[in-house]
């Protein structure tokens, strides 16, 4: 059973910032905080449950002299060293609140530390639409805007109205609109001009029953619904189909350490695509605006013979070539070197340099 509660987020109520020494832990094992199950140690660790802690922290000498990183669910991160000498800020800001509602839409404000799966469950329980295609994605709400999470034809940017970000240099808060987040394919301003911020909350505009615009265009979803005899899809049936698809293709991080898709799909221009098609006529492609083409990275990796391949205790998952898995006690450096070998092989064969989707922390 899911339990939810009304929240008072720090975006609206701000006690005087005070950071007590006992709020900063030292030498914390990060293995429980990353889905790759990589052993690493944080020199300093702060559990942020209210944004006032950030305001105090940025003023402290220790913060100003150490590197830092924000950690959500640890589902898109690889700790490449045995020790992170900086300060880890664990986002634990909680709460889900309806801030406005009309006949067609409900607008929710959600704490950045809320588990994404818990938010999707909340929306399904309350009949709200917009997130059903994003079911079963690991991580937290605060991490979702950074890479503009997406799946099965839907992206977070489709429903995000605004968010509250805290500058980790000045401690100042800033309310950012959807446009100001500069969302793109697995991309946002938080990977570029706004890297050093802490996302305290997000505001989402979702549809009420009777106003849903369900996206079942993804072929596998449509086939599953047909197999189930679903003639009129609902947000719940679409979410159920998505969960079935994800479980069939992706390993459960509780059982097998991984961070989901390790690489982004490749984006090339028409000229590069034409050159590739001459040597690989069957190359799959998705068209985008401005004449750009998206080539599935999984296809490139599989063509290079990496799908299901294993070296020691690290390998590519047999059901999905984008997923690198930890089969045992490997360290982050070994995983990173494995990923680099894949990328070099793809470059040698296709002249395409794959970008990592997983964040590498050194």
XYZ file of C-alpha atoms in Angstrom:
362
model
C 0.000 0.000 0.000
C 1.258 3.483 -0.885
C 1.036 6.259 1.677
C 1.075 9.903 0.652
C 0.929 13.123 2.583
C 0.479 16.822 2.119
C 3.802 18.561 2.009
C 5.250 21.928 2.871
C 8.291 22.215 0.698
C 11.145 24.620 1.388
C 10.280 26.423 -1.808
C 7.585 28.275 0.137
C 8.615 28.111 3.809
C 12.196 29.005 4.708
C 13.482 28.751 8.261
C 16.723 30.491 9.077
C 19.508 28.437 7.485
C 21.513 26.518 10.045
C 23.847 23.619 9.306
C 24.753 21.602 12.365
C 27.954 19.588 12.433
C 25.983 16.405 13.060
C 24.218 16.877 9.694
C 27.473 16.265 7.806
C 28.542 12.628 7.934
C 32.064 11.485 7.076
C 33.408 8.473 5.176
C 30.017 7.160 4.072
C 29.826 3.969 2.006
C 28.069 4.824 -1.276
C 27.289 1.245 -2.318
C 23.682 1.432 -0.976
C 23.173 4.701 -2.850
C 23.890 3.634 -6.437
C 22.109 1.028 -8.537
C 25.376 -0.137 -10.108
C 26.247 -1.583 -6.679
C 29.697 0.016 -6.896
C 31.661 0.343 -3.670
C 32.964 3.862 -3.147
C 33.316 6.193 -0.175
C 32.138 9.776 0.186
C 34.452 11.927 2.271
C 31.442 13.991 3.364
C 27.722 13.235 3.074
C 24.732 15.488 3.795
C 21.106 14.324 3.767
C 19.154 17.326 2.473
C 15.578 17.248 3.736
C 14.954 20.974 3.507
C 16.419 23.555 1.149
C 17.427 25.763 4.085
C 20.220 23.257 4.651
C 21.611 24.189 1.235
C 21.573 27.901 2.074
C 23.655 27.246 5.154
C 25.923 24.707 3.503
C 27.055 26.954 0.651
C 28.218 29.508 3.220
C 30.414 27.025 5.070
C 34.195 27.020 4.476
C 34.278 23.252 3.975
C 31.778 23.460 1.113
C 33.657 26.298 -0.557
C 36.903 24.316 -0.598
C 35.583 20.892 -1.657
C 33.990 19.520 -4.839
C 30.368 18.450 -4.475
C 27.670 16.491 -6.243
C 23.926 16.020 -5.842
C 22.723 12.435 -5.494
C 19.149 11.330 -6.075
C 18.375 7.639 -6.467
C 21.845 6.843 -7.800
C 20.311 5.217 -10.884
C 22.254 7.172 -13.505
C 25.683 7.445 -11.948
C 28.988 5.570 -11.909
C 31.527 6.182 -9.163
C 34.775 5.556 -11.019
C 37.120 5.910 -8.024
C 37.282 4.160 -4.665
C 36.836 7.498 -2.864
C 35.008 10.700 -3.699
C 36.886 13.390 -1.815
C 34.093 15.930 -1.993
C 30.654 16.427 -0.451
C 27.674 14.328 -1.539
C 24.285 16.040 -1.165
C 21.606 13.356 -0.902
C 18.282 14.815 -2.039
C 15.659 13.662 0.481
C 13.130 16.490 0.118
C 9.751 14.779 0.195
C 6.082 15.483 -0.435
C 3.416 15.623 -3.143
C 0.890 18.457 -3.217
C -1.895 19.540 -5.582
C -1.404 23.271 -6.111
C -4.143 23.909 -8.666
C -6.922 22.048 -10.432
C -9.510 22.651 -13.119
C -11.811 20.466 -15.169
C -9.043 19.144 -17.413
C -5.826 19.404 -15.445
C -4.257 18.954 -12.031
C -0.977 20.635 -11.185
C 1.276 18.876 -8.679
C 4.307 20.189 -6.837
C 6.647 17.353 -5.890
C 9.712 17.240 -3.663
C 12.974 16.494 -5.443
C 13.733 13.544 -3.176
C 10.511 11.654 -3.980
C 11.154 8.370 -5.790
C 9.992 8.629 -9.395
C 8.160 5.297 -9.158
C 6.284 6.566 -6.089
C 5.158 9.648 -8.008
C 3.926 7.562 -10.947
C 2.032 5.283 -8.540
C 0.447 8.323 -6.893
C -0.709 9.635 -10.275
C -2.164 6.262 -11.296
C -3.961 5.917 -7.954
C -5.511 9.371 -8.465
C -6.347 8.845 -12.156
C -3.900 11.489 -13.365
C -2.415 11.163 -16.844
C 0.896 12.129 -18.376
C 3.426 9.908 -16.622
C 2.087 6.440 -17.483
C 4.660 5.915 -20.268
C 7.404 6.760 -17.772
C 6.447 4.006 -15.335
C 9.140 1.952 -13.622
C 11.963 4.407 -14.364
C 14.347 4.396 -11.388
C 15.653 7.517 -9.682
C 14.163 10.561 -8.012
C 11.996 13.446 -9.132
C 14.813 15.955 -8.671
C 17.105 14.027 -11.006
C 14.483 13.569 -13.741
C 14.826 17.039 -15.342
C 18.604 16.794 -15.659
C 18.481 14.325 -18.523
C 14.843 14.955 -19.408
C 13.888 11.342 -18.777
C 11.833 9.726 -21.488
C 10.442 6.413 -22.645
C 7.972 5.034 -25.195
C 7.250 8.331 -26.912
C 6.946 10.552 -23.832
C 9.446 12.871 -22.132
C 9.340 14.705 -18.820
C 9.388 17.996 -20.730
C 5.890 17.141 -22.034
C 4.393 17.677 -18.560
C 6.884 19.780 -16.589
C 5.588 23.293 -15.980
C 8.398 24.654 -13.799
C 10.893 23.737 -11.087
C 12.672 25.275 -8.129
C 16.464 25.156 -8.362
C 18.976 26.326 -5.751
C 22.291 27.752 -6.895
C 25.080 25.826 -5.161
C 27.434 28.791 -5.421
C 25.244 31.528 -3.954
C 22.425 29.594 -2.274
C 19.872 31.655 -4.215
C 16.629 30.048 -5.354
C 15.330 30.347 -8.858
C 12.006 29.285 -10.337
C 12.643 28.018 -13.860
C 9.980 27.607 -16.536
C 9.914 24.702 -18.956
C 11.512 26.872 -21.642
C 14.289 28.021 -19.317
C 15.244 24.386 -18.670
C 16.183 24.124 -22.372
C 15.093 20.524 -22.685
C 16.336 18.324 -25.515
C 16.775 14.628 -26.160
C 18.154 13.310 -22.834
C 19.431 16.819 -22.316
C 18.753 20.059 -20.476
C 20.399 23.247 -19.267
C 21.393 21.309 -16.135
C 24.042 19.534 -18.171
C 25.400 22.803 -19.524
C 24.811 26.335 -18.238
C 23.023 25.296 -15.031
C 25.164 22.380 -13.876
C 25.764 23.572 -10.317
C 22.217 23.593 -8.944
C 20.116 21.529 -6.549
C 16.562 20.801 -7.762
C 14.337 21.121 -4.700
C 10.944 20.587 -6.346
C 9.204 20.252 -9.694
C 5.742 21.344 -10.800
C 3.895 19.083 -13.249
C 0.699 19.729 -15.205
C -1.188 16.441 -15.596
C -4.532 15.497 -17.111
C -7.662 14.545 -15.211
C -9.932 11.605 -16.148
C -11.793 12.408 -19.352
C -8.979 14.608 -20.657
C -6.162 12.091 -21.092
C -4.103 12.087 -24.292
C -2.707 8.578 -24.137
C 0.340 7.779 -26.261
C 0.120 4.188 -27.493
C 1.930 4.787 -30.790
C 4.930 2.753 -29.672
C 4.386 -0.553 -31.454
C 5.093 -2.861 -28.532
C 2.626 -1.054 -26.274
C -0.104 -1.298 -28.875
C 0.531 -5.018 -29.414
C 0.442 -5.769 -25.689
C -2.839 -3.919 -25.246
C -4.299 -5.825 -28.200
C -3.101 -9.133 -26.714
C -4.823 -8.199 -23.453
C -8.024 -7.370 -25.296
C -7.901 -3.724 -24.179
C -10.051 -1.764 -26.620
C -10.137 1.491 -24.661
C -6.744 2.049 -23.001
C -6.502 3.765 -19.622
C -3.549 5.351 -17.847
C -3.296 2.185 -15.756
C -3.346 -0.228 -18.705
C -0.699 1.803 -20.556
C 1.480 1.872 -17.426
C 1.030 -1.882 -17.009
C 2.122 -2.457 -20.600
C 5.173 -0.226 -20.127
C 6.149 -2.076 -16.946
C 5.869 -5.397 -18.766
C 8.112 -4.112 -21.554
C 10.721 -2.679 -19.194
C 10.873 -5.858 -17.109
C 11.296 -7.974 -20.248
C 14.213 -5.905 -21.547
C 15.977 -4.429 -18.528
C 17.557 -6.131 -15.525
C 16.217 -5.392 -12.065
C 18.962 -3.300 -10.363
C 18.053 -4.937 -7.068
C 19.239 -8.237 -8.508
C 21.859 -7.166 -11.048
C 23.755 -3.909 -10.684
C 23.240 -1.482 -13.577
C 22.380 2.121 -14.352
C 19.976 1.532 -17.217
C 21.034 2.818 -20.626
C 24.739 3.569 -20.450
C 24.890 5.320 -23.840
C 22.762 7.896 -25.616
C 21.389 7.175 -29.054
C 23.529 8.681 -31.799
C 22.345 11.863 -33.531
C 23.835 12.501 -36.989
C 23.148 14.795 -39.918
C 21.788 13.658 -43.272
C 25.225 13.501 -44.893
C 26.628 11.185 -42.213
C 23.503 9.030 -42.333
C 23.721 8.664 -46.117
C 27.346 7.533 -45.794
C 26.382 4.948 -43.172
C 23.490 3.664 -45.246
C 25.782 2.862 -48.147
C 27.622 0.307 -45.978
C 24.677 -0.682 -43.763
C 21.460 -0.444 -45.843
C 19.364 -1.892 -43.005
C 20.499 0.639 -40.403
C 17.475 1.704 -38.297
C 16.777 5.407 -37.933
C 14.356 7.869 -36.376
C 13.984 11.264 -38.018
C 14.149 14.456 -36.005
C 13.737 18.149 -36.743
C 16.293 20.055 -38.821
C 17.153 16.998 -40.904
C 18.885 15.178 -38.047
C 18.712 11.404 -37.716
C 18.692 9.330 -34.514
C 20.423 5.961 -34.790
C 19.799 3.492 -31.939
C 23.014 3.035 -29.989
C 21.876 -0.476 -29.056
C 21.933 -1.461 -32.730
C 25.445 -0.068 -33.206
C 26.726 -1.865 -30.110
C 25.097 -5.144 -31.083
C 26.582 -4.942 -34.596
C 30.003 -4.620 -32.969
C 29.436 -7.909 -31.155
C 29.091 -6.578 -27.617
C 25.547 -7.682 -26.762
C 25.810 -10.384 -24.099
C 29.608 -10.128 -24.002
C 31.265 -10.397 -20.601
C 34.778 -9.583 -19.404
C 35.392 -10.680 -15.854
C 32.447 -9.531 -13.745
C 31.277 -6.739 -16.047
C 29.340 -7.209 -19.256
C 26.596 -6.093 -21.642
C 23.162 -7.399 -20.740
C 22.004 -10.171 -23.057
C 18.526 -8.675 -23.504
C 19.547 -5.070 -24.153
C 22.808 -3.855 -25.653
C 22.597 -0.416 -24.019
C 22.834 -1.835 -20.501
C 26.181 -2.546 -18.853
C 25.833 -4.770 -15.804
C 27.841 -5.574 -12.715
C 27.883 -9.360 -12.364
C 29.978 -9.286 -9.212
C 32.333 -7.175 -7.146
C 33.752 -4.869 -9.799
C 34.947 -1.353 -9.180
C 33.851 1.689 -11.102
C 37.114 2.021 -12.995
C 36.666 -1.427 -14.559
C 33.119 -0.541 -15.667
C 34.333 2.725 -17.196
C 37.151 1.003 -19.100
C 34.672 -1.584 -20.393
C 32.355 1.199 -21.640
C 35.275 2.970 -23.322
C 36.163 -0.192 -25.245
C 32.600 -0.413 -26.546
C 32.663 3.224 -27.590
C 35.994 2.811 -29.387
C 34.720 -0.220 -31.311
C 31.637 1.684 -32.466
C 33.849 4.592 -33.513
C 36.206 2.342 -35.452
C 33.393 0.609 -37.334
C 30.818 3.378 -37.833
C 32.729 6.635 -37.211
C 30.177 7.492 -34.522
C 31.306 8.614 -31.073
C 28.707 7.472 -28.550
C 28.037 9.755 -25.611
C 27.638 8.332 -22.124
C 24.164 8.765 -20.684
C 25.410 7.689 -17.266
C 27.142 10.381 -15.226
C 30.765 9.483 -14.483
C 32.062 10.683 -11.084
C 35.817 10.686 -10.563
